[in-house]
Structure formats: structure tokens, C-alpha cells
Short mmCIF file of C-alpha atoms and ligand atoms in Angstrom, two decimals:
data_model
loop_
_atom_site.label_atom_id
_atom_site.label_comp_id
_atom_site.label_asym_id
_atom_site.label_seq_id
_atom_site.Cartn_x
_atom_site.Cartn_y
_atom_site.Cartn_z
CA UNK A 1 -2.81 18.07 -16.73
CA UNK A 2 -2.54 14.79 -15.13
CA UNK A 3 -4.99 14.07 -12.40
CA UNK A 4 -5.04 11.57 -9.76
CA UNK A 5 -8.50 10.98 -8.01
CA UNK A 6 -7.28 10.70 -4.19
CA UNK A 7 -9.49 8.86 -1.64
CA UNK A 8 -8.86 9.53 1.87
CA UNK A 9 -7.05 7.63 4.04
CA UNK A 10 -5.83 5.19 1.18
CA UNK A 11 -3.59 3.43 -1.29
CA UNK A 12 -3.47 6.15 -3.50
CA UNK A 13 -1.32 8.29 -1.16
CA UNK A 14 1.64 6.40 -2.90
CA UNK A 15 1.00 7.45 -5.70
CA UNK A 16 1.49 10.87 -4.46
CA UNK A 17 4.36 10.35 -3.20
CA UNK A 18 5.93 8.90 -6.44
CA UNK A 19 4.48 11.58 -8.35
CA UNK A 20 6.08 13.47 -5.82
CA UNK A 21 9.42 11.70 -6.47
CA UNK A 22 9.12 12.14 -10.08
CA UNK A 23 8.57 16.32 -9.54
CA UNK A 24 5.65 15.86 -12.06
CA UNK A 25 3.22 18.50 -12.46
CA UNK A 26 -0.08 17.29 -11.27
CA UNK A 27 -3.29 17.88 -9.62
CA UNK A 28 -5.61 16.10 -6.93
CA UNK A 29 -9.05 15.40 -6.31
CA UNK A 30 -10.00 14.52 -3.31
CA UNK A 31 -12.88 11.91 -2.25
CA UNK A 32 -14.05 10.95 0.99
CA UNK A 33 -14.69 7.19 2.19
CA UNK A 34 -18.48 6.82 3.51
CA UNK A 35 -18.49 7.32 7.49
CA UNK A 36 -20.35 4.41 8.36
CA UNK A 37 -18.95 1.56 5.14
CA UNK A 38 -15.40 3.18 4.53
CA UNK A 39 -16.31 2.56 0.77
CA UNK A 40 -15.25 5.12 -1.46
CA UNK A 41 -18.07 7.39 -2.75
CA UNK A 42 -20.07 6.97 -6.21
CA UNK A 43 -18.48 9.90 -7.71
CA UNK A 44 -15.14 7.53 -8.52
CA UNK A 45 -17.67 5.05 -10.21
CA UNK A 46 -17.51 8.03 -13.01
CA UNK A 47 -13.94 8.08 -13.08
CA UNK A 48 -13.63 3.79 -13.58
CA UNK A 49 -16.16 1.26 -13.25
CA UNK A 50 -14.48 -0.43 -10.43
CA UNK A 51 -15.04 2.76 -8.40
CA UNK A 52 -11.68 2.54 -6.99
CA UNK A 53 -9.09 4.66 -5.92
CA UNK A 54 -5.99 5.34 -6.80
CA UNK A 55 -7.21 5.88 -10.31
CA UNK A 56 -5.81 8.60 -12.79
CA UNK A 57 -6.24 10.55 -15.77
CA UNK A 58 -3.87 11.97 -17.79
CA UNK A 59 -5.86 13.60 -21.09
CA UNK A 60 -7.83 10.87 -22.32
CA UNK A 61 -6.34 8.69 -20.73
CA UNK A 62 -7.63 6.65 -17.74
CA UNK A 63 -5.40 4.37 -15.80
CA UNK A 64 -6.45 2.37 -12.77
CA UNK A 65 -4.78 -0.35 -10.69
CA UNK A 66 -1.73 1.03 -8.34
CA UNK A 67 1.05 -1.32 -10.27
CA UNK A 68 -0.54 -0.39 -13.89
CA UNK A 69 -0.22 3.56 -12.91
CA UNK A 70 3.05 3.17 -10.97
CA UNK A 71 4.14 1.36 -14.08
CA UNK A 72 2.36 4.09 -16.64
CA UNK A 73 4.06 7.50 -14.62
CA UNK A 74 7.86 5.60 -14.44
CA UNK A 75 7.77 4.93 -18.49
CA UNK A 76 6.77 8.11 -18.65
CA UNK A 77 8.56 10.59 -16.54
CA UNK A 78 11.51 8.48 -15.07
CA UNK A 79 14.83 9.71 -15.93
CA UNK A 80 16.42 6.44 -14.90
CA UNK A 81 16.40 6.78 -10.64
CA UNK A 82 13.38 4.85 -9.87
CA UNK A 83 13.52 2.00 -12.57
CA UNK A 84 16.22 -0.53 -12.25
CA UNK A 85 17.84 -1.15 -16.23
CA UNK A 86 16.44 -3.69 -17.86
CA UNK A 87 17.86 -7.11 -17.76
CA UNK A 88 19.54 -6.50 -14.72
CA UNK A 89 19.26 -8.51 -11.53
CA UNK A 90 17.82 -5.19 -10.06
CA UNK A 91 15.22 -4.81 -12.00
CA UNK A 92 13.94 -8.56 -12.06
CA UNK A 93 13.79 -7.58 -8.22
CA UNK A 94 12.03 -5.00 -8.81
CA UNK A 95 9.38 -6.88 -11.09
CA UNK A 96 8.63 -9.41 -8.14
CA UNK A 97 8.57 -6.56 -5.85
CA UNK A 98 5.79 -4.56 -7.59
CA UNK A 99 3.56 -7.39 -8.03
CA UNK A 100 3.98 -9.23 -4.93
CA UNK A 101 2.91 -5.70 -3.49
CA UNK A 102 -0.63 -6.42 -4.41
CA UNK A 103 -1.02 -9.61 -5.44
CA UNK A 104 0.69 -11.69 -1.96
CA UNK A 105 1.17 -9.14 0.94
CA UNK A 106 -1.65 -6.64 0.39
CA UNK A 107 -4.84 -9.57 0.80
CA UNK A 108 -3.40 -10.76 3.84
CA UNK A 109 -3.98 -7.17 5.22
CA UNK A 110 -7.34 -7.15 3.67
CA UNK A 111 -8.46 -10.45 5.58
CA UNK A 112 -6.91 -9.35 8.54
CA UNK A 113 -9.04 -6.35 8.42
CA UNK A 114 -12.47 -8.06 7.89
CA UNK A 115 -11.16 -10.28 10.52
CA UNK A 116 -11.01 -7.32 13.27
CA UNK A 117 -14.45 -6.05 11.57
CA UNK A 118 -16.33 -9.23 11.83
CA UNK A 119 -15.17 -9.76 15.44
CA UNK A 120 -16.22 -5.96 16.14
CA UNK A 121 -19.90 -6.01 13.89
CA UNK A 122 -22.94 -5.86 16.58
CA UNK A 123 -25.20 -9.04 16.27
CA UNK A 124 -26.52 -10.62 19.01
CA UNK A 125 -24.97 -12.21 21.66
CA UNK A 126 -25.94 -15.96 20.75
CA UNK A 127 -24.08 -15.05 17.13
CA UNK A 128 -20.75 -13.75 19.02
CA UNK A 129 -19.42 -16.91 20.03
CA UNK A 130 -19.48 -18.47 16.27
CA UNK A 131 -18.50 -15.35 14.59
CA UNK A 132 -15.19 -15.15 16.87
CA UNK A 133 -14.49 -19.12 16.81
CA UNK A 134 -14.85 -18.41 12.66
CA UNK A 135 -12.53 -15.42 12.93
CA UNK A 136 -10.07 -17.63 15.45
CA UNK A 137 -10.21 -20.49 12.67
CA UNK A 138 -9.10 -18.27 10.10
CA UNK A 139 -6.22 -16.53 11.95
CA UNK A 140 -5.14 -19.65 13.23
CA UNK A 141 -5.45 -21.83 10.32
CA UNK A 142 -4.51 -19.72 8.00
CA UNK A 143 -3.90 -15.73 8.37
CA UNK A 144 -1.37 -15.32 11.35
CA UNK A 145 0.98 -18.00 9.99
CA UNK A 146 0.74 -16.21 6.42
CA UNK A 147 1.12 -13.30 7.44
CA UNK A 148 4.66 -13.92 9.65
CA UNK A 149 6.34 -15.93 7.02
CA UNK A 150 5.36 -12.98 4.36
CA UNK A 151 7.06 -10.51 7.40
CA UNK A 152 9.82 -13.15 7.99
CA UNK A 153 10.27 -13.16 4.20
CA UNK A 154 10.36 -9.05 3.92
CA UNK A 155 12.76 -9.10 7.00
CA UNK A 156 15.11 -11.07 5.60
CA UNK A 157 15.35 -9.30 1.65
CA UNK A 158 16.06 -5.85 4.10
CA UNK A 159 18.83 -7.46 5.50
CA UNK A 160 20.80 -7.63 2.29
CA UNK A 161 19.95 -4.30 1.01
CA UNK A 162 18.54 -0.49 2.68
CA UNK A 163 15.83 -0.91 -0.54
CA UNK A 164 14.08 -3.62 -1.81
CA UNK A 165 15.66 -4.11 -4.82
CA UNK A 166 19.20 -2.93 -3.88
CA UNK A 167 20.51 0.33 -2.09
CA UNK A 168 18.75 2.44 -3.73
CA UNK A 169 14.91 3.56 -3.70
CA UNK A 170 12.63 2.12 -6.68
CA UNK A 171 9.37 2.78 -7.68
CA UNK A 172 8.74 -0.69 -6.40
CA UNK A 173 9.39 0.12 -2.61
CA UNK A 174 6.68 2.83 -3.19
CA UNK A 175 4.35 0.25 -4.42
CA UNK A 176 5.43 -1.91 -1.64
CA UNK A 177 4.98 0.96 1.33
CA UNK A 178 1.06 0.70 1.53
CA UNK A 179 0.60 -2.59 2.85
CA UNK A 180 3.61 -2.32 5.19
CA UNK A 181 2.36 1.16 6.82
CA UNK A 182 -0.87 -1.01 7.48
CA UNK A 183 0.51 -3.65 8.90
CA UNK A 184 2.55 -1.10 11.17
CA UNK A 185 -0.27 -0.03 12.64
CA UNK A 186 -1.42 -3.39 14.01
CA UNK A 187 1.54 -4.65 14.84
CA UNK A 188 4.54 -3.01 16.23
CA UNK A 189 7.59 -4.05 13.88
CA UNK A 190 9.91 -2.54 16.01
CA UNK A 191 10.39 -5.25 18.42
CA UNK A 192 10.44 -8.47 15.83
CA UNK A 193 11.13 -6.53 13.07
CA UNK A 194 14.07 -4.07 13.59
CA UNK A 195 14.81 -4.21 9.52
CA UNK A 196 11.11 -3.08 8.21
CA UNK A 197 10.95 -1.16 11.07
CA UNK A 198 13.78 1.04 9.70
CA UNK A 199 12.82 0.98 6.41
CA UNK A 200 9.36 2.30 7.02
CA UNK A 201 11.21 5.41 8.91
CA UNK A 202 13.42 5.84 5.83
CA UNK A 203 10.30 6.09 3.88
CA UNK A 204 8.41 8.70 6.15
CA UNK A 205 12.36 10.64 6.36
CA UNK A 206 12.35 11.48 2.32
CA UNK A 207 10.93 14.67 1.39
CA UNK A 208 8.91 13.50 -1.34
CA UNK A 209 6.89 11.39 1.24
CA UNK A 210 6.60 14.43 3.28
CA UNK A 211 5.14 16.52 0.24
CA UNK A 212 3.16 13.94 -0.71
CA UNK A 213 1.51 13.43 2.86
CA UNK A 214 0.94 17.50 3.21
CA UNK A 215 -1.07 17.23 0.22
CA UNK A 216 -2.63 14.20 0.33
CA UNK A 217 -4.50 15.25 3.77
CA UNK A 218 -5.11 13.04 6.62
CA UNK A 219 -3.33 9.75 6.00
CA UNK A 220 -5.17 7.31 9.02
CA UNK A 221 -4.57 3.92 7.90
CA UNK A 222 -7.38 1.99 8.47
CA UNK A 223 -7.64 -1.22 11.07
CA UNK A 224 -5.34 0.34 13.75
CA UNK A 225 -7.51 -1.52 16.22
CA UNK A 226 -7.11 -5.35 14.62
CA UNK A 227 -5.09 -8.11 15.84
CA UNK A 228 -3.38 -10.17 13.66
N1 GSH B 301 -5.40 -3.50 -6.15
C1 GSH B 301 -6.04 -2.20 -6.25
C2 GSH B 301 -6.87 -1.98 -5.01
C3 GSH B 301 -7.70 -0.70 -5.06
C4 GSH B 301 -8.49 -0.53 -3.77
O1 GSH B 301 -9.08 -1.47 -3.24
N2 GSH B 301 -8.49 0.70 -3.25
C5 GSH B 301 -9.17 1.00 -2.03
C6 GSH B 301 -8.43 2.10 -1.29
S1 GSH B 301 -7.09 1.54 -0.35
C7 GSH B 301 -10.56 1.55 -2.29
O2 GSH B 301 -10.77 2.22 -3.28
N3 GSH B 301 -11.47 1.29 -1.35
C8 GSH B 301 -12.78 1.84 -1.34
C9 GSH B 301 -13.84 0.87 -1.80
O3 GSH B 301 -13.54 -0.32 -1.96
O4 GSH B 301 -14.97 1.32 -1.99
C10 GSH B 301 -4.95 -1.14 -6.42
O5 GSH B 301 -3.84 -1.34 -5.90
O6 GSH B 301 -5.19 -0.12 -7.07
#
């Protein structure tokens, strides 16, 4: 039986939800981020060494890394809706898609949220001042500008197609809804952003997505409170 060690409030609830997509048999273990850190618990340190989730296991099998298991479960169980054919335009879309998923969009997110938790973190007052003219540096130097020519980017793909890599969904636009849903909840799309705005409620609309979320469990995304 395939497995797929779930943390909380998390990336690996996409992985769900393809899973979902797929109609594979499967079955979840949960895990709980620490209270106070957010860090996932030991327990997935037995599971890979990275401690990481979403990781899964499929036998003897272990496979960790979102793209690696979105790319292990499609070769696997896809019957030809979710993966593009190969050598088309389509599918060299959805190459870039899936890696730009984790390797450009997703750190942005990631420095945006230690931004919001450095300028949060109690120190003392004298320390406040440098901390947020740090944090200012780096959104103004560097993150905010980033981060609207990656949404800019985004925008602009959606309005040539309902999917990323065409009209129709891929397992690349799974890949790709983590780091958008995060960035939803810091900024609202709606208003700059009518495209991914739409997309994101075409997500959440599909059944599979719905499944996924009842049995995933709460699904909080985390840094609702940081600016970009
Ligand atoms: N690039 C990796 C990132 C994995 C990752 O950082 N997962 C987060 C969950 S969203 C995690 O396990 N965080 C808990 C921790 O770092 O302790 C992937 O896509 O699988």
C-alpha cells in the first residue's frame, strides 16, 4: 500500500490531491508541526533523513521531494490526463512548470515568511529598529520586486490558457498550487490579479481537491499575517 507521510498544514496536501486525481489507493499518516518552531516532528527523520514532508513510501520504496514524487505517482498511475505527450509543446510547458514550482516561486514565499517572522520575533527594543531596517532592505532590494515580476509573469501565462500548460489540468498545476495558495493568503490576488485569482478557485472547485482537503485535515497555510 502506498503511503504518504502528511504534515499538517503543508506542501504535502498536493500530493493528496493528485493522488486524489489519480483515484489511487492509498493511505495517510499524519504528523503534526511543533507549536512553538512549526518544524515538522522527529518521527519523519525515520521516514528520510531530511525529515521532510511530503515524503512517501510505496513498498520499499521511499521517495521524497514534491516534483520527484509528483513525477514517480504520474509514470506510474497516469493514464495519459495529467501528463502532457512527450515532445509536445505541452509538455515542455509542463517541464518548466514543475520545476519552476520549487525551484523560482516557492523561495520567494519562504523569505517572505522569515521576513514577517523576523519582524514579529521578541528581542529587545534597541534590536527592533535594525532587525526591521534589515527586513525593509531585503523586501525592498530584493523580495517585493521578485516576487511581482514572478506574479506578473504567472498572470500573464493564465491569460493564454485556463491551465498552465494549456486548457487542461496537469500534474504540473498541482505542483504549482502550493506556493500560489500561500501567497493568497498574504496578498489578495483578486484585485491585481483577476487571472490567478480564478485559477486558484478552479483549483479549490474540482472534487479531487475537495477529497483531498477532507482528508488531509486542517489545511492553514502558514504566514497569513506577512506582508510582502
Ligand atoms: N522542496 C521540498 C520542500 C519540503 C519542505 O520544506 N516541506 C515543509 C512542509 S511545507 C516541511 O517539511 N517543513 C517542516 C520542517 O522544515 O521541519 C519539497 O517540495 O518537497
Amino acid at each position: 500500500m502506498l503511503t504518504i507521510h502528511h504534515l499538517g498544514n503543508s506542501r504535502s496536501q498536493r500530493i493528496l490531491w493528485l493522488l486524489e486525481e489519480l483515484g489511487v489507493d492509498y493511505e495517510i499518516k499524519r504528523y503534526e508541526r511543533d507549536k512553538s518552531t512549526s518544524l515538522a516532528p522527529p518521527a519523519l527523520l525515520a521516514i528520510h533523513p531530511l525529515g521532510k514532508s511530503p515524503v512517501i513510501t510505496d513498498g520499499e520504496l521511499t521517495v521524497a521531494e514534491s516534483g520527484a514524487i509528483v513525477e514517480y505517482l504520474v509514470s506510474k498511475y497516469d493514464d495519459g490526463r495529467l501528463l502532457p505527450p512527450d515532445g509536445s509543446s505541452e509538455r515542455r510547458a509542463y517541464t518548466y512548470w514543475l520545476h519552476y514550482a520549487e525551484g523560482t516561486f516557492a523561495p520567494l514565499m519562504i523569505i517572505s515568511l522569515i521576513m514577517g517572522r523576523i519582524e514579529t520575533a521578541p528581542m529587545p527594543f534597541f534590536a527592533k529598529p535594525i532587525a526591521k531596517g534589515i527586513v525593509a532592505k531585503v523586501r525592498g532590494g530584493y523580495l517585493g520586486q521578485n516576487i511581482k515580476r514572478n506574479l506578473d509573469f504567472m498572470e500573464s501565462m493564465l491569460n493564454k490558457s485556463l491551465w498552465f500548460c494549456g486548457d487542461e489540468l496537469t500534474a504540473a498545476d498541482i505542483q504549482m498550487s502550493f506556493a500560489l495558495e500561500a501567497e493568497s493568503v498574504r496578498t489578495s490576488l483578486q484585485d491585481d490579479y483577476g487571472k490567478l485569482a480564478e485559477y486558484l478557485e478552479r483549483i479549490k472547485a474540482r472534487p479531487a481537491y475537495q477529497r483531498a482537503l477532507e482528508k488531509g485535515g486542517p489545511y492553514e497555510l502558514l504566514g497569513a499575517s506577512t506582508k510582502k
